[in-house]
Structure formats: structure tokens, C-alpha cells
Amino acid sequence: MKLTADRIIDAGMAVFARTGYHGFSVRQVAERLDVHAGSLYYHVPSKAALLQLMADRVVRQAYEAGTAALAALPAQAGWPARVTAQAVALRQSIRQHPGGAIMLAGSPKTLSPGALSLMERLLATLAEAGVPPEHRGTAADTVLSHVTGYVLQEQSDPPAVPVDAEDVVALHRSFPRTVTTAAAHGPDEKFTRSLDLLCAGIGTLIRPPSEEPPAAAHRTHAPNGPA
């Protein structure tokens, strides 16, 4: 079968699911494809380039899922619902790939087209909501970083030492508020609640037109010269 970039990405995803980030290598991908490693470099020049292509595939799937989620919203849905729809779709897409959150964490640094598309759409949503330009980038980055971090926790390895019932009782005795809070909601509800909090915070940045400061307030006055 002809060696193509898509076949290499498929093999890379399968190897990554088994080895994780640190154990991943182009040589293992080549072995899975039953080819020499050198033949892969014609399509992908380095391990970093292959990881970028893999991350880009995950993010493009997330973008398509977000498009479907936005289309399913009622016409009157407000901007928080639109932000939440995009974030939920991203989380669900990342979770479909073992190690997907680690793979995705570095994609903005490599200027992944998929990651940039997610950011662009989220920025447009925030702009339509009325978030001031100087805050949009931080707000969008906070939402996307929160999703990635949340899934990183979900996809992390279980504790090396299992926690039994007695351990839970002891923890509850020492840290009652923390343990009670951790057990209060399932991961899906906890995630949507966290998005509610993020949107509530972002919402404080939005000012009605009547409350916008006059343009004169933004002018920089030159200091008075010597008398």
C-alpha cells in the first residue's frame, strides 16, 4: 500500500496511544507501517512535525464537532451557550484520543492551522458578545487552556498506590470540604459548571454602550512643560 501522510498519521496516533508522548518515536511508527524510518521523512521531516500533524487532525475534528454543536443551538442562544458548545465539543474530541490533551497542549506554539481555527472562531464569538478587544485574547486562551488542562487530568495515569475505603474515610476526616466538593458532581457536570464560572467572569468585562467611557478618557495628554 502506498505510503501517504494520512497513513503515517494513522500509525502515529496508534503508537502514541500505546507509548504516550515520551515513548513516542518515528522509528516505532515506521515499524508499525513495516517500512524503513527513512522513508517516513519524505512525508514528515521530524518527530515534531509528525506530532504537529497528529495534533492538527485532533483539533480539526474538534472544529467540525464544534460546528455541529453550534448549529444545534437555538437561534436565540446567547454567547455563553456558544462558548460552552465549542468547549464541550473540544473536550469530547480530545477525549477520543488517548494522550490527546498532551498532544494538543503544544499545538498553538507550532501554529497548527486547526488550533488557530479554534481560536479564531472563539475570538469571533467573544467579539460578537461585546468583550473588549484588549481582553478577547486572554479570555479565549483561558477557555481553551481550561479545556486542555481538564482533559489532561482526565487522561492522567491513575495513582501508583490505590486508594481504598479507609483512605477515603481518613481523607474526609482531614479535608472534609475538599472531599465533599470533589464527590458532589460527576466530571461532565463539573466541567459545564466550570464553564459557567468562566463565562460569568468574562461577562463582567462586557459593558453596555451607554456605559462606555467617552473617547476623551482614552486620550493621552502630554505633560505640562516648564513654566
CSV table of C-alpha atoms in Angstrom, one decimal, residues 132 134 205-219:
chain,number,residue,atom,x,y,z
A,132,PRO,CA,-13.4,44.5,24.6
A,134,GLU,CA,-7.9,44.1,24.8
A,205,LEU,CA,-15.8,42.7,31.0
A,206,ILE,CA,-18.7,43.5,28.8
A,207,ARG,CA,-20.1,47.0,29.1
A,208,PRO,CA,-23.4,48.2,27.6
A,209,PRO,CA,-22.8,51.0,25.0
A,210,SER,CA,-24.3,53.6,27.5
A,211,GLU,CA,-21.6,52.8,30.0
A,212,GLU,CA,-18.7,53.0,27.6
A,213,PRO,CA,-16.2,55.8,28.7
A,214,PRO,CA,-16.1,58.8,26.4
A,215,ALA,CA,-13.3,58.7,23.8
A,216,ALA,CA,-11.6,61.7,25.5
A,217,ALA,CA,-11.0,59.5,28.6
A,218,HIS,CA,-8.6,57.4,26.5
A,219,ARG,CA,-6.5,60.2,25.2
